[in-house]
Amino acid sequence: MTNFDRIRAYYSRFDEENRLKMDASGQMEYEMTIRILRRHLPGSGRVLDLGGATGVYSFALAAQGYDVYLADLSDELIRRARAKDTGKLLRGCDVVNATDLSAYGDGFFDVVLAFGPFYHLTDAAERERAVREIHRVLKPQGLVLAAFIPRLAGSIAIVDRYVWDQKQVNIDNLTDVFASGRFVNLVERGFQEGYYAESSEMEALFHGHGFEKVALRSVRGFAYEREERIMAIDDPAMREKIYDLIEETASRKEIVETCGHAVYVGIRG
């Protein structure tokens, strides 16, 4: 079972609010995610930003006229989001576990963004419950966009983690993450309770609960770990061409499995 207390404690310390602003990696993740949202979201509707932290995407979508409800496991992040919402842009701002969306009625949302929960749900039954709940709160033909960290990319990142902080990783949990996708940190600093899914697993998980795949793609694509160099390109035509190529190749399996983040887009039957 996932230790949700450890996840809450991690995000109470981690600067999630500014993660997408601090460096080229975060900035490109944000820019590419906005492109994905523009490509797939309907022109209007009710959106649940599930696991949305302090509402980086919530506020952007609310400013575009969507009716946005922000939900997160962390009471601290929700407190910060409420403090930011001085203009009352958000329709709701709630402390919610992704495995229990009883705060919301059946068929209430046109879109559910799940850009955080599937990074952390280490137990298969928890992932199943989360998808069932997402299906329940979506309208028929509603859309889900669920981010995940691909198995290979996430596991390799744990090797990197060992190099710069050996107390977080040993042979046992390194072996486990490559075999099962589950990472349990040995100490209470750094990323906690990680789960890294195979792309085929994510597709099967949602398909098994009444969703049809619209897209499954990487977020930063082949720009992953090249973000600073690409964003520093002076020639605007060349930079835009590279962004176009990132989009064109984003769904290639070899890129999905080795990028930092990926997203499943599905439609509720």
mmCIF file of C-alpha atoms in Angstrom:
data_model
loop_
_atom_site.group_PDB
_atom_site.id
_atom_site.type_symbol
_atom_site.label_atom_id
_atom_site.label_comp_id
_atom_site.label_asym_id
_atom_site.label_seq_id
_atom_site.Cartn_x
_atom_site.Cartn_y
_atom_site.Cartn_z
ATOM 1 C CA MET A 1 0.000 0.000 0.000
ATOM 2 C CA THR A 2 1.122 3.528 -0.703
ATOM 3 C CA ASN A 3 2.279 5.489 2.326
ATOM 4 C CA PHE A 4 0.335 8.687 1.677
ATOM 5 C CA ASP A 5 1.754 10.378 4.779
ATOM 6 C CA ARG A 6 5.234 10.217 3.269
ATOM 7 C CA ILE A 7 3.937 11.768 0.039
ATOM 8 C CA ARG A 8 2.229 14.588 1.937
ATOM 9 C CA ALA A 9 5.411 15.261 3.915
ATOM 10 C CA TYR A 10 7.497 15.301 0.729
ATOM 11 C CA TYR A 11 5.295 17.886 -0.954
ATOM 12 C CA SER A 12 5.145 20.024 2.181
ATOM 13 C CA ARG A 13 8.926 20.460 1.782
ATOM 14 C CA PHE A 14 9.313 20.414 -2.010
ATOM 15 C CA ASP A 15 8.821 23.663 -3.970
ATOM 16 C CA GLU A 16 6.169 22.220 -6.295
ATOM 17 C CA GLU A 17 4.736 25.673 -6.949
ATOM 18 C CA ASN A 18 7.895 26.821 -8.733
ATOM 19 C CA ARG A 19 9.104 23.497 -10.167
ATOM 20 C CA LEU A 20 7.926 24.405 -13.661
ATOM 21 C CA LYS A 21 9.632 27.800 -13.571
ATOM 22 C CA MET A 22 13.030 27.130 -12.028
ATOM 23 C CA ASP A 23 14.915 25.619 -14.967
ATOM 24 C CA ALA A 24 14.668 24.743 -18.651
ATOM 25 C CA SER A 25 13.454 21.222 -17.860
ATOM 26 C CA GLY A 26 10.431 22.486 -15.956
ATOM 27 C CA GLN A 27 9.750 25.309 -18.387
ATOM 28 C CA MET A 28 9.705 22.945 -21.358
ATOM 29 C CA GLU A 29 7.519 20.451 -19.480
ATOM 30 C CA TYR A 30 5.016 23.234 -18.885
ATOM 31 C CA GLU A 31 5.143 24.520 -22.453
ATOM 32 C CA MET A 32 4.725 21.067 -23.982
ATOM 33 C CA THR A 33 1.903 20.190 -21.563
ATOM 34 C CA ILE A 34 0.057 23.371 -22.543
ATOM 35 C CA ARG A 35 0.424 22.320 -26.183
ATOM 36 C CA ILE A 36 -1.060 18.915 -25.331
ATOM 37 C CA LEU A 37 -3.982 20.556 -23.545
ATOM 38 C CA ARG A 38 -4.644 22.859 -26.496
ATOM 39 C CA ARG A 39 -4.628 19.876 -28.835
ATOM 40 C CA HIS A 40 -7.051 17.708 -26.844
ATOM 41 C CA LEU A 41 -9.304 19.787 -24.578
ATOM 42 C CA PRO A 42 -12.781 20.839 -25.691
ATOM 43 C CA GLY A 43 -13.364 24.555 -26.101
ATOM 44 C CA SER A 44 -15.145 24.812 -22.754
ATOM 45 C CA GLY A 45 -16.327 22.660 -19.890
ATOM 46 C CA ARG A 46 -15.836 21.536 -16.314
ATOM 47 C CA VAL A 47 -12.313 20.340 -15.487
ATOM 48 C CA LEU A 48 -10.983 18.432 -12.475
ATOM 49 C CA ASP A 49 -7.261 19.057 -11.965
ATOM 50 C CA LEU A 50 -6.590 15.966 -9.836
ATOM 51 C CA GLY A 51 -3.248 16.028 -8.051
ATOM 52 C CA GLY A 52 -2.829 19.549 -9.356
ATOM 53 C CA ALA A 53 -0.678 20.808 -6.440
ATOM 54 C CA THR A 54 -0.924 24.605 -6.172
ATOM 55 C CA GLY A 55 -2.811 24.870 -9.445
ATOM 56 C CA VAL A 56 -0.284 25.794 -12.143
ATOM 57 C CA TYR A 57 -2.544 24.327 -14.828
ATOM 58 C CA SER A 58 -5.759 25.065 -12.925
ATOM 59 C CA PHE A 59 -5.219 28.804 -12.978
ATOM 60 C CA ALA A 60 -4.109 28.793 -16.623
ATOM 61 C CA LEU A 61 -7.253 26.924 -17.681
ATOM 62 C CA ALA A 62 -9.550 28.978 -15.449
ATOM 63 C CA ALA A 63 -8.171 32.129 -17.065
ATOM 64 C CA GLN A 64 -9.264 30.669 -20.421
ATOM 65 C CA GLY A 65 -12.841 30.270 -19.201
ATOM 66 C CA TYR A 66 -12.934 26.634 -18.072
ATOM 67 C CA ASP A 67 -14.769 25.799 -14.822
ATOM 68 C CA VAL A 68 -11.857 24.321 -12.891
ATOM 69 C CA TYR A 69 -11.870 22.298 -9.678
ATOM 70 C CA LEU A 70 -8.451 21.781 -8.128
ATOM 71 C CA ALA A 71 -7.865 18.718 -5.935
ATOM 72 C CA ASP A 72 -4.728 17.425 -4.265
ATOM 73 C CA LEU A 73 -3.681 14.970 -1.566
ATOM 74 C CA SER A 74 -1.628 17.640 0.209
ATOM 75 C CA ASP A 75 -3.493 19.984 2.522
ATOM 76 C CA GLU A 76 -0.442 22.276 2.469
ATOM 77 C CA LEU A 77 -0.496 22.631 -1.326
ATOM 78 C CA ILE A 78 -4.239 23.248 -1.296
ATOM 79 C CA ARG A 79 -3.759 25.896 1.390
ATOM 80 C CA ARG A 80 -1.259 27.658 -0.874
ATOM 81 C CA ALA A 81 -3.597 27.378 -3.869
ATOM 82 C CA ARG A 82 -6.472 28.918 -1.912
ATOM 83 C CA ALA A 83 -4.187 31.777 -0.853
ATOM 84 C CA LYS A 84 -3.263 32.379 -4.506
ATOM 85 C CA ASP A 85 -6.878 32.383 -5.689
ATOM 86 C CA THR A 86 -7.522 35.990 -4.752
ATOM 87 C CA GLY A 87 -9.632 36.503 -7.875
ATOM 88 C CA LYS A 88 -11.796 33.451 -7.091
ATOM 89 C CA LEU A 89 -10.997 31.855 -10.460
ATOM 90 C CA LEU A 90 -11.380 28.282 -9.196
ATOM 91 C CA ARG A 91 -14.791 26.665 -8.722
ATOM 92 C CA GLY A 92 -13.431 24.341 -6.049
ATOM 93 C CA CYS A 93 -10.187 23.712 -4.189
ATOM 94 C CA ASP A 94 -10.256 20.492 -2.193
ATOM 95 C CA VAL A 95 -8.033 18.055 -0.300
ATOM 96 C CA VAL A 96 -8.755 14.773 -2.082
ATOM 97 C CA ASN A 97 -7.106 11.361 -2.474
ATOM 98 C CA ALA A 98 -7.243 10.178 -6.102
ATOM 99 C CA THR A 99 -8.550 6.795 -4.965
ATOM 100 C CA ASP A 100 -11.700 8.389 -3.476
ATOM 101 C CA LEU A 101 -13.459 11.118 -5.451
ATOM 102 C CA SER A 102 -16.663 10.933 -3.421
ATOM 103 C CA ALA A 103 -16.530 14.723 -3.097
ATOM 104 C CA TYR A 104 -17.821 14.816 -6.689
ATOM 105 C CA GLY A 105 -20.972 13.418 -8.255
ATOM 106 C CA ASP A 106 -21.315 10.954 -11.098
ATOM 107 C CA GLY A 107 -20.737 12.403 -14.567
ATOM 108 C CA PHE A 108 -19.822 15.816 -13.167
ATOM 109 C CA PHE A 109 -16.743 16.633 -15.269
ATOM 110 C CA ASP A 110 -15.997 17.021 -18.960
ATOM 111 C CA VAL A 111 -12.259 16.546 -18.369
ATOM 112 C CA VAL A 112 -10.071 15.048 -15.660
ATOM 113 C CA LEU A 113 -6.389 15.949 -15.588
ATOM 114 C CA ALA A 114 -4.398 13.484 -13.492
ATOM 115 C CA PHE A 115 -0.905 14.946 -13.715
ATOM 116 C CA GLY A 116 0.294 13.647 -10.352
ATOM 117 C CA PRO A 117 -1.460 10.618 -8.830
ATOM 118 C CA PHE A 118 -0.022 7.911 -11.085
ATOM 119 C CA TYR A 119 3.534 8.915 -10.144
ATOM 120 C CA HIS A 120 2.863 7.664 -6.626
ATOM 121 C CA LEU A 121 0.206 4.930 -6.436
ATOM 122 C CA THR A 122 2.437 1.937 -5.757
ATOM 123 C CA ASP A 123 -0.357 -0.601 -5.257
ATOM 124 C CA ALA A 124 -2.238 -2.022 -8.259
ATOM 125 C CA ALA A 125 -5.561 -1.964 -6.389
ATOM 126 C CA GLU A 126 -5.090 1.757 -5.695
ATOM 127 C CA ARG A 127 -4.466 2.456 -9.363
ATOM 128 C CA GLU A 128 -7.584 0.486 -10.260
ATOM 129 C CA ARG A 129 -9.674 2.465 -7.760
ATOM 130 C CA ALA A 130 -8.333 5.762 -9.081
ATOM 131 C CA VAL A 131 -9.259 4.900 -12.672
ATOM 132 C CA ARG A 132 -12.713 3.675 -11.620
ATOM 133 C CA GLU A 133 -13.294 6.955 -9.796
ATOM 134 C CA ILE A 134 -12.099 9.013 -12.762
ATOM 135 C CA HIS A 135 -14.478 7.082 -14.996
ATOM 136 C CA ARG A 136 -17.353 7.639 -12.548
ATOM 137 C CA VAL A 137 -16.957 11.418 -12.279
ATOM 138 C CA LEU A 138 -16.557 11.926 -16.029
ATOM 139 C CA LYS A 139 -19.467 12.481 -18.354
ATOM 140 C CA PRO A 140 -19.926 10.004 -21.221
ATOM 141 C CA GLN A 141 -17.374 10.966 -23.889
ATOM 142 C CA GLY A 142 -15.448 12.850 -21.206
ATOM 143 C CA LEU A 143 -11.692 13.074 -21.494
ATOM 144 C CA VAL A 144 -8.909 11.971 -19.168
ATOM 145 C CA LEU A 145 -5.276 13.039 -19.454
ATOM 146 C CA ALA A 146 -3.153 10.955 -17.084
ATOM 147 C CA ALA A 147 0.559 11.603 -16.718
ATOM 148 C CA PHE A 148 2.976 8.864 -15.711
ATOM 149 C CA ILE A 149 6.695 8.228 -15.470
ATOM 150 C CA PRO A 150 7.651 5.421 -17.879
ATOM 151 C CA ARG A 151 9.219 2.339 -16.299
ATOM 152 C CA LEU A 152 12.587 2.463 -18.015
ATOM 153 C CA ALA A 153 13.089 6.193 -17.626
ATOM 154 C CA GLY A 154 12.045 6.123 -13.974
ATOM 155 C CA SER A 155 14.229 3.142 -13.120
ATOM 156 C CA ILE A 156 17.295 4.650 -14.768
ATOM 157 C CA ALA A 157 16.645 7.834 -12.796
ATOM 158 C CA ILE A 158 16.942 5.793 -9.593
ATOM 159 C CA VAL A 159 20.460 4.818 -10.674
ATOM 160 C CA ASP A 160 21.206 8.532 -10.995
ATOM 161 C CA ARG A 161 19.638 9.099 -7.587
ATOM 162 C CA TYR A 162 22.023 6.554 -6.044
ATOM 163 C CA VAL A 163 24.996 8.416 -7.523
ATOM 164 C CA TRP A 164 24.120 11.690 -5.809
ATOM 165 C CA ASP A 165 22.500 10.338 -2.629
ATOM 166 C CA GLN A 166 23.382 6.753 -1.760
ATOM 167 C CA LYS A 167 21.228 6.716 1.376
ATOM 168 C CA GLN A 168 18.058 6.748 -0.718
ATOM 169 C CA VAL A 169 18.891 3.652 -2.771
ATOM 170 C CA ASN A 170 20.332 0.195 -2.146
ATOM 171 C CA ILE A 171 20.555 -2.986 -4.195
ATOM 172 C CA ASP A 172 17.140 -4.193 -3.015
ATOM 173 C CA ASN A 173 15.034 -1.172 -3.925
ATOM 174 C CA LEU A 174 17.006 -0.647 -7.145
ATOM 175 C CA THR A 175 16.281 -4.246 -8.149
ATOM 176 C CA ASP A 176 12.618 -3.807 -7.210
ATOM 177 C CA VAL A 177 12.095 -0.685 -9.289
ATOM 178 C CA PHE A 178 13.486 -2.293 -12.442
ATOM 179 C CA ALA A 179 11.393 -5.420 -11.851
ATOM 180 C CA SER A 180 8.094 -3.943 -10.659
ATOM 181 C CA GLY A 181 8.210 -0.180 -11.222
ATOM 182 C CA ARG A 182 7.797 0.432 -7.484
ATOM 183 C CA PHE A 183 10.295 2.669 -5.697
ATOM 184 C CA VAL A 184 10.262 3.025 -1.925
ATOM 185 C CA ASN A 185 12.820 5.571 -0.772
ATOM 186 C CA LEU A 186 14.990 4.399 2.130
ATOM 187 C CA VAL A 187 14.952 7.831 3.751
ATOM 188 C CA GLU A 188 12.404 10.601 4.117
ATOM 189 C CA ARG A 189 14.008 13.058 1.726
ATOM 190 C CA GLY A 190 13.723 13.062 -2.028
ATOM 191 C CA PHE A 191 10.925 11.665 -4.175
ATOM 192 C CA GLN A 192 8.714 9.350 -2.092
ATOM 193 C CA GLU A 193 6.607 6.306 -2.943
ATOM 194 C CA GLY A 194 7.291 6.312 -6.672
ATOM 195 C CA TYR A 195 5.574 4.174 -9.286
ATOM 196 C CA TYR A 196 6.849 3.881 -12.855
ATOM 197 C CA ALA A 197 4.457 2.223 -15.287
ATOM 198 C CA GLU A 198 4.976 0.546 -18.618
ATOM 199 C CA SER A 199 3.104 2.453 -21.330
ATOM 200 C CA SER A 200 1.248 -0.743 -22.274
ATOM 201 C CA GLU A 201 0.201 -1.102 -18.631
ATOM 202 C CA MET A 202 -1.312 2.393 -18.557
ATOM 203 C CA GLU A 203 -3.208 1.747 -21.764
ATOM 204 C CA ALA A 204 -4.550 -1.585 -20.472
ATOM 205 C CA LEU A 205 -5.476 -0.073 -17.092
ATOM 206 C CA PHE A 206 -7.700 2.587 -18.638
ATOM 207 C CA HIS A 207 -9.051 0.335 -21.379
ATOM 208 C CA GLY A 208 -10.117 -2.170 -18.719
ATOM 209 C CA HIS A 209 -12.256 0.504 -17.074
ATOM 210 C CA GLY A 210 -14.133 1.782 -20.089
ATOM 211 C CA PHE A 211 -11.733 4.192 -21.778
ATOM 212 C CA GLU A 212 -10.620 4.281 -25.408
ATOM 213 C CA LYS A 213 -7.150 5.587 -26.160
ATOM 214 C CA VAL A 214 -6.929 8.886 -28.020
ATOM 215 C CA ALA A 215 -3.164 9.287 -27.639
ATOM 216 C CA LEU A 216 -0.239 8.007 -25.620
ATOM 217 C CA ARG A 217 2.842 10.143 -25.933
ATOM 218 C CA SER A 218 5.856 11.588 -24.242
ATOM 219 C CA VAL A 219 5.699 15.139 -22.942
ATOM 220 C CA ARG A 220 9.167 16.529 -23.674
ATOM 221 C CA GLY A 221 10.010 13.766 -26.137
ATOM 222 C CA PHE A 222 13.573 13.691 -27.438
ATOM 223 C CA ALA A 223 14.148 17.071 -25.779
ATOM 224 C CA TYR A 224 14.348 15.247 -22.423
ATOM 225 C CA GLU A 225 17.665 16.199 -20.770
ATOM 226 C CA ARG A 226 18.415 18.503 -23.750
ATOM 227 C CA GLU A 227 15.947 21.190 -22.697
ATOM 228 C CA GLU A 228 18.411 23.941 -21.848
ATOM 229 C CA ARG A 229 20.315 23.613 -25.116
ATOM 230 C CA ILE A 230 17.139 23.518 -27.218
ATOM 231 C CA MET A 231 15.521 26.461 -25.457
ATOM 232 C CA ALA A 232 18.737 28.478 -25.927
ATOM 233 C CA ILE A 233 18.654 28.154 -29.751
ATOM 234 C CA ASP A 234 18.732 31.666 -31.221
ATOM 235 C CA ASP A 235 17.221 30.871 -34.606
ATOM 236 C CA PRO A 236 13.419 30.985 -34.071
ATOM 237 C CA ALA A 237 12.693 29.004 -37.236
ATOM 238 C CA MET A 238 15.050 26.210 -36.173
ATOM 239 C CA ARG A 239 13.689 26.182 -32.626
ATOM 240 C CA GLU A 240 10.109 25.943 -33.904
ATOM 241 C CA LYS A 241 11.090 23.153 -36.298
ATOM 242 C CA ILE A 242 12.587 21.186 -33.409
ATOM 243 C CA TYR A 243 9.401 21.674 -31.400
ATOM 244 C CA ASP A 244 7.398 20.401 -34.370
ATOM 245 C CA LEU A 245 9.641 17.324 -34.591
ATOM 246 C CA ILE A 246 9.221 16.694 -30.872
ATOM 247 C CA GLU A 247 5.461 16.639 -31.487
ATOM 248 C CA GLU A 248 5.745 14.422 -34.565
ATOM 249 C CA THR A 249 7.838 11.784 -32.794
ATOM 250 C CA ALA A 250 6.254 12.029 -29.316
ATOM 251 C CA SER A 251 4.253 8.804 -29.663
ATOM 252 C CA ARG A 252 7.104 6.584 -30.819
ATOM 253 C CA LYS A 253 7.469 3.793 -28.283
ATOM 254 C CA GLU A 254 11.228 4.127 -27.889
ATOM 255 C CA ILE A 255 10.796 7.805 -27.044
ATOM 256 C CA VAL A 256 7.869 7.246 -24.678
ATOM 257 C CA GLU A 257 9.791 4.640 -22.681
ATOM 258 C CA THR A 258 12.900 6.777 -22.242
ATOM 259 C CA CYS A 259 11.426 10.249 -21.716
ATOM 260 C CA GLY A 260 10.940 11.824 -18.324
ATOM 261 C CA HIS A 261 7.151 12.038 -18.382
ATOM 262 C CA ALA A 262 4.437 10.645 -20.609
ATOM 263 C CA VAL A 263 0.686 11.134 -20.849
ATOM 264 C CA TYR A 264 -2.206 8.847 -21.679
ATOM 265 C CA VAL A 265 -5.205 10.560 -23.260
ATOM 266 C CA GLY A 266 -8.446 8.595 -23.193
ATOM 267 C CA ILE A 267 -12.130 9.085 -23.821
ATOM 268 C CA ARG A 268 -14.813 7.631 -21.545
ATOM 269 C CA GLY A 269 -17.234 5.261 -23.214
#
